[in-house]
XYZ file of N, CA, C and O in Angstrom:
428
model
N 168.021 -18.907 211.116
C 169.248 -18.125 210.506
C 169.768 -17.973 211.908
O 169.370 -16.647 212.685
N 170.961 -17.525 211.944
C 171.522 -17.048 213.352
C 172.845 -16.417 213.125
O 174.074 -16.632 211.424
N 173.038 -14.795 212.815
C 174.600 -13.767 212.195
C 175.181 -13.534 213.718
O 174.905 -13.271 214.710
N 176.865 -13.374 213.522
C 177.830 -12.926 214.700
C 178.095 -11.848 213.641
O 178.850 -11.634 212.401
N 178.312 -10.884 214.273
C 179.081 -9.262 214.024
C 179.995 -9.569 214.220
O 180.524 -9.839 215.239
N 181.014 -9.017 212.789
C 182.630 -8.471 213.503
C 182.541 -7.183 213.752
O 183.783 -7.028 212.191
N 181.741 -6.389 214.462
C 182.256 -5.128 214.128
C 180.677 -4.622 213.271
O 179.803 -5.469 213.278
N 180.520 -3.249 212.697
C 179.651 -2.808 212.209
C 179.165 -2.882 210.851
O 178.184 -2.927 210.201
N 180.272 -3.193 209.530
C 180.271 -3.998 208.148
C 180.108 -4.750 208.320
O 179.669 -5.787 207.139
N 180.590 -6.181 208.852
C 181.068 -7.745 208.350
C 180.291 -8.868 209.702
O 179.991 -8.911 210.504
N 179.117 -9.998 208.815
C 179.029 -10.717 209.915
C 178.131 -11.593 208.784
O 179.270 -11.813 207.824
N 178.002 -12.708 209.805
C 178.397 -13.727 208.715
C 177.785 -14.758 210.030
O 177.407 -14.881 210.867
N 177.209 -16.542 208.959
C 176.695 -17.485 209.690
C 175.995 -18.827 209.394
O 175.629 -18.136 208.050
N 175.116 -19.265 209.889
C 174.282 -20.909 209.358
C 173.294 -20.168 208.709
O 172.856 -19.878 209.653
N 172.765 -20.719 208.298
C 171.298 -20.740 207.438
C 171.254 -22.262 207.646
O 171.148 -22.804 206.943
N 169.627 -22.981 207.812
C 169.232 -23.729 207.329
C 168.157 -23.791 207.061
O 166.384 -22.348 207.903
N 167.144 -24.685 205.655
C 166.072 -23.982 205.679
C 165.014 -25.438 205.036
O 166.196 -26.504 204.726
N 164.155 -26.158 205.034
C 163.814 -27.276 205.217
C 162.043 -27.241 204.347
O 160.802 -26.270 204.548
N 162.295 -27.427 203.321
C 161.712 -27.726 201.986
C 160.717 -29.442 201.926
O 160.892 -29.248 201.952
N 158.928 -29.020 202.157
C 158.517 -30.395 202.321
C 157.181 -30.060 201.056
O 156.789 -29.113 201.393
N 156.779 -31.644 199.914
C 155.630 -30.936 198.958
C 155.453 -32.356 198.528
O 156.424 -32.765 198.147
N 154.297 -32.509 199.399
C 153.766 -34.416 198.958
C 155.196 -35.366 199.386
O 155.329 -35.119 200.801
N 155.806 -35.561 199.316
C 156.593 -37.014 198.666
C 158.436 -36.341 199.127
O 159.264 -36.995 199.282
N 158.361 -35.128 198.799
C 159.327 -34.289 198.148
C 159.594 -33.926 199.731
O 159.406 -33.099 199.983
N 161.076 -33.819 199.890
C 162.451 -32.874 201.232
C 163.308 -32.130 200.771
O 163.961 -32.745 199.644
N 163.615 -31.427 201.032
C 164.548 -30.075 200.310
C 165.295 -29.363 202.106
O 164.624 -28.925 202.105
N 166.456 -30.346 201.962
C 167.713 -29.731 203.198
C 168.979 -28.727 202.229
O 169.202 -29.701 201.807
N 168.476 -27.582 203.282
C 169.724 -26.034 203.081
C 170.328 -26.101 203.192
O 169.781 -25.076 204.834
N 171.429 -25.789 203.737
C 172.032 -26.127 204.551
C 173.255 -24.764 204.204
O 173.869 -25.251 203.066
N 173.480 -23.576 204.972
C 174.537 -22.839 204.767
C 175.670 -21.990 205.530
O 175.116 -21.513 206.710
N 176.430 -21.756 204.870
C 176.835 -20.376 206.343
C 177.337 -19.459 205.162
O 178.339 -19.660 204.176
N 176.889 -18.628 204.984
C 177.071 -16.742 204.443
C 177.582 -16.143 205.269
O 177.821 -15.449 206.576
N 178.494 -14.905 204.388
C 179.148 -13.909 205.051
C 178.624 -12.411 204.267
O 178.095 -12.534 202.579
N 178.242 -11.212 204.840
C 178.039 -10.214 204.389
C 179.043 -9.081 205.016
O 179.312 -9.053 205.943
N 178.982 -8.246 203.488
C 179.623 -6.782 204.210
C 178.205 -5.691 204.074
O 177.498 -5.418 203.057
N 178.171 -5.348 204.798
C 177.001 -3.985 204.556
C 177.853 -3.006 204.709
O 178.710 -1.892 205.466
N 176.919 -2.039 203.415
C 177.356 -0.430 203.143
C 175.845 0.022 203.939
O 174.926 -0.088 203.007
N 176.558 0.634 204.719
C 175.274 2.153 205.213
C 175.244 3.252 204.773
O 175.631 3.338 204.129
N 173.583 3.591 204.523
C 172.795 4.270 203.492
C 171.973 5.523 204.886
O 171.900 4.674 206.118
N 171.384 6.081 204.187
C 170.708 7.289 205.098
C 169.267 5.839 205.407
O 168.800 5.840 206.616
N 169.151 5.536 204.360
C 167.431 4.708 204.613
C 167.467 3.021 204.859
O 166.858 2.382 206.264
N 169.327 2.788 205.205
C 169.029 1.115 204.722
C 170.159 0.708 204.687
O 171.176 1.261 204.072
N 170.849 -0.554 205.598
C 171.743 -1.542 205.421
C 171.893 -2.580 202.944
O 170.930 -3.004 203.641
N 172.883 -2.032 202.801
C 172.722 -2.100 201.589
C 173.827 -4.142 201.768
O 174.462 -2.957 202.262
N 174.128 -4.836 201.093
C 174.565 -6.059 201.568
C 174.612 -6.835 200.202
O 174.401 -7.963 200.064
N 176.232 -6.989 199.679
C 176.340 -8.613 198.813
C 176.094 -9.720 199.743
O 176.718 -9.715 201.053
N 175.759 -10.837 199.385
C 176.412 -12.231 199.965
C 177.391 -12.804 199.487
O 176.836 -13.511 198.209
N 178.061 -13.696 200.031
C 178.845 -15.012 199.319
C 178.892 -16.022 200.625
O 178.970 -15.861 202.112
N 178.667 -17.644 199.823
C 178.650 -18.363 201.296
C 179.162 -19.231 200.470
O 178.823 -19.857 199.503
N 179.420 -20.588 201.525
C 179.069 -21.928 200.636
C 177.798 -22.428 200.842
O 177.306 -22.226 202.340
N 177.632 -23.937 200.517
C 175.464 -24.784 200.676
C 176.025 -25.577 200.527
O 177.123 -26.706 199.681
N 175.006 -26.729 201.100
C 174.959 -27.791 201.137
C 173.900 -28.314 200.525
O 173.099 -28.336 202.398
N 173.388 -28.933 199.685
C 171.560 -28.898 199.473
C 171.250 -31.231 199.414
O 172.179 -31.669 198.316
N 170.692 -30.949 199.827
C 169.947 -32.224 199.785
C 168.597 -32.328 199.666
O 167.665 -31.705 200.266
N 168.152 -33.060 198.385
C 166.985 -33.426 198.079
C 166.584 -34.595 198.232
O 167.380 -35.739 197.297
N 164.802 -35.498 198.699
C 165.344 -36.077 199.036
C 164.092 -36.389 198.577
O 163.169 -35.607 198.560
N 163.284 -38.028 197.709
C 162.074 -38.212 197.230
C 162.251 -39.624 197.446
O 162.864 -40.067 198.053
N 160.974 -40.612 197.128
C 160.735 -42.137 197.522
C 161.422 -42.815 197.112
O 161.707 -43.572 197.330
N 161.907 -42.206 195.876
C 162.630 -42.820 195.286
C 164.239 -42.501 195.208
O 165.320 -43.435 194.064
N 164.460 -41.546 194.794
C 165.620 -41.629 194.247
C 166.396 -39.978 195.760
O 165.758 -39.248 196.810
N 167.737 -39.839 195.786
C 168.149 -38.589 197.227
C 169.119 -38.042 195.962
O 170.623 -38.400 195.918
N 169.789 -36.710 196.125
C 170.747 -36.218 195.731
C 171.160 -35.396 196.681
O 170.889 -34.372 197.371
N 172.789 -35.523 196.787
C 173.646 -33.524 197.380
C 174.746 -33.909 196.930
O 175.012 -33.853 196.441
N 174.651 -32.693 197.684
C 175.522 -31.266 196.770
C 175.860 -30.442 197.128
O 175.487 -29.342 197.721
N 177.227 -29.961 197.373
C 178.475 -28.772 197.775
C 177.833 -27.732 196.788
O 177.835 -27.925 195.338
N 177.777 -26.806 197.120
C 178.083 -25.837 196.220
C 178.316 -24.278 196.408
O 178.303 -24.196 197.992
N 178.046 -22.875 195.920
C 178.916 -21.717 196.350
C 176.927 -20.892 196.430
O 176.319 -21.250 195.168
N 176.770 -20.093 197.616
C 175.993 -19.132 197.215
C 176.286 -17.514 196.940
O 177.289 -17.072 197.570
N 175.289 -17.087 196.128
C 175.659 -15.407 196.413
C 174.655 -14.442 195.996
O 173.759 -15.400 195.025
N 174.307 -13.723 196.273
C 173.417 -12.723 196.272
C 173.573 -10.944 196.916
O 174.590 -10.881 196.592
N 172.447 -10.772 197.084
C 171.817 -9.445 197.493
C 171.333 -9.150 198.284
O 169.978 -10.081 198.443
N 171.072 -7.917 199.177
C 170.097 -7.869 200.644
C 170.115 -6.820 200.668
O 171.047 -5.649 200.805
N 169.240 -6.511 202.019
C 168.603 -5.117 202.463
C 168.246 -5.581 203.362
O 167.563 -6.144 203.678
N 168.294 -4.144 204.703
C 167.662 -4.075 205.812
C 167.502 -3.265 206.157
O 168.364 -1.603 206.395
N 166.575 -2.604 207.361
C 166.556 -1.871 208.082
C 166.212 -2.415 209.236
O 165.531 -3.122 209.937
N 167.012 -1.819 210.194
C 166.778 -1.839 211.878
C 166.305 -0.404 212.986
O 165.944 0.181 212.365
N 165.178 -1.381 213.892
C 164.295 -0.959 214.351
C 164.647 -1.609 215.744
O 164.410 -2.185 216.186
N 165.747 -0.708 217.195
C 166.418 -0.699 218.082
C 166.526 -2.305 217.520
O 167.412 -2.433 216.954
N 165.907 -3.310 218.551
C 167.041 -5.078 217.686
C 166.174 -5.486 217.502
O 165.797 -7.113 216.777
N 164.950 -4.952 216.286
C 164.305 -5.834 215.504
C 165.259 -5.107 213.640
O 165.008 -3.958 213.581
N 165.683 -6.271 213.401
C 165.676 -5.632 211.764
C 165.454 -6.843 210.680
O 164.533 -7.449 210.638
N 164.463 -5.296 210.222
C 163.355 -6.260 208.680
C 164.933 -6.281 207.831
O 165.538 -5.325 207.383
N 164.058 -7.279 206.857
C 165.150 -7.432 205.982
C 165.051 -8.359 204.179
O 163.610 -8.493 204.736
N 165.019 -8.195 203.285
C 164.948 -8.805 202.330
C 166.234 -8.676 201.508
O 167.050 -8.409 201.014
N 166.839 -9.886 200.793
C 167.816 -10.487 200.269
C 166.877 -11.496 198.881
O 166.064 -12.095 199.362
N 167.596 -11.812 197.118
C 167.464 -12.726 196.767
C 169.059 -13.130 196.938
O 170.456 -12.416 197.297
N 169.308 -14.298 197.200
C 170.678 -15.694 197.068
C 170.184 -16.596 196.327
O 169.100 -16.874 195.125
N 171.153 -17.369 194.815
C 171.072 -17.782 194.561
C 172.894 -18.945 194.542
O 173.044 -19.109 195.059
N 172.013 -20.424 194.596
C 172.769 -21.831 194.484
C 173.568 -21.975 193.785
O 172.479 -22.338 192.650
N 174.324 -22.019 194.051
C 175.379 -22.766 192.203
C 175.868 -23.354 192.168
O 177.007 -23.830 192.951
N 175.133 -24.609 192.122
C 176.216 -26.293 192.585
C 174.878 -27.257 190.915
O 174.326 -26.758 190.242
N 174.648 -28.330 190.979
C 174.195 -29.350 190.381
C 172.765 -29.085 190.541
O 172.394 -29.415 189.787
N 172.184 -29.143 192.144
C 171.314 -29.008 192.044
C 170.857 -26.810 192.494
O 170.452 -27.116 193.161
N 170.681 -26.446 191.756
C 170.740 -24.868 191.294
C 169.449 -25.067 192.167
O 168.721 -25.411 191.321
N 169.996 -23.398 192.469
C 167.986 -22.586 192.865
C 168.719 -21.504 193.682
O 169.268 -21.210 193.284
N 167.442 -20.734 193.055
C 167.471 -19.173 193.945
C 166.063 -18.953 194.875
O 164.935 -19.869 194.730
N 166.792 -18.131 195.815
C 165.961 -17.961 196.557
C 165.359 -16.248 197.131
O 166.784 -15.243 196.851
N 164.407 -15.803 197.128
C 163.869 -14.824 197.739
C 163.629 -14.666 198.966
O 162.437 -15.383 198.679
N 164.170 -14.171 200.061
C 163.736 -14.305 201.560
C 163.516 -12.997 202.279
O 163.959 -12.034 201.742
N 162.159 -12.447 202.280
C 161.928 -11.742 203.467
C 161.501 -11.716 204.322
O 160.852 -12.931 205.218
N 161.879 -10.898 205.815
C 162.045 -11.234 207.055
C 162.111 -10.868 208.210
O 162.737 -9.524 208.131
N 162.100 -11.389 209.626
C 162.373 -10.394 210.901
C 163.457 -11.055 211.560
O 163.521 -12.126 211.915
N 164.601 -10.060 211.568
C 165.536 -10.629 212.882
C 165.645 -10.059 214.420
O 165.069 -9.032 214.208
N 165.873 -10.907 215.367
C 165.569 -10.220 216.372
C 166.981 -10.081 216.596
O 167.580 -11.169 216.970
N 167.731 -9.049 216.687
C 169.397 -8.726 217.328
C 169.121 -8.673 219.317
O 168.650 -8.279 220.422
N 170.057 -9.719 219.657
C 170.708 -9.711 220.779
C 172.248 -9.022 221.057
O 172.910 -9.353 220.293
N 172.136 -8.899 222.153
C 173.330 -7.311 222.599
C 173.912 -7.750 224.087
O 172.550 -7.767 224.442
């Protein structure tokens, strides 16, 4: 994931996820936007965006466009951001994601 900040509260960017189990593969491509509400402890944000998912197995491939929505929280420590978020993909290939991670901020 890569994000671009448009000021203090708005950021957007692409995300790519790849999952593989046995002979099944899932490619998940998103363009996501956040509006960050800063509190004393953390930044809280709703997220919304567009999704394109490809699910491949040995005998079948499905491709669908969808909408992503959810919410998250982050905490900045100098150039490191710790975050946790929930996102739901609404399409014929519905999915739910809980993501926890670290991001490095370039300035």
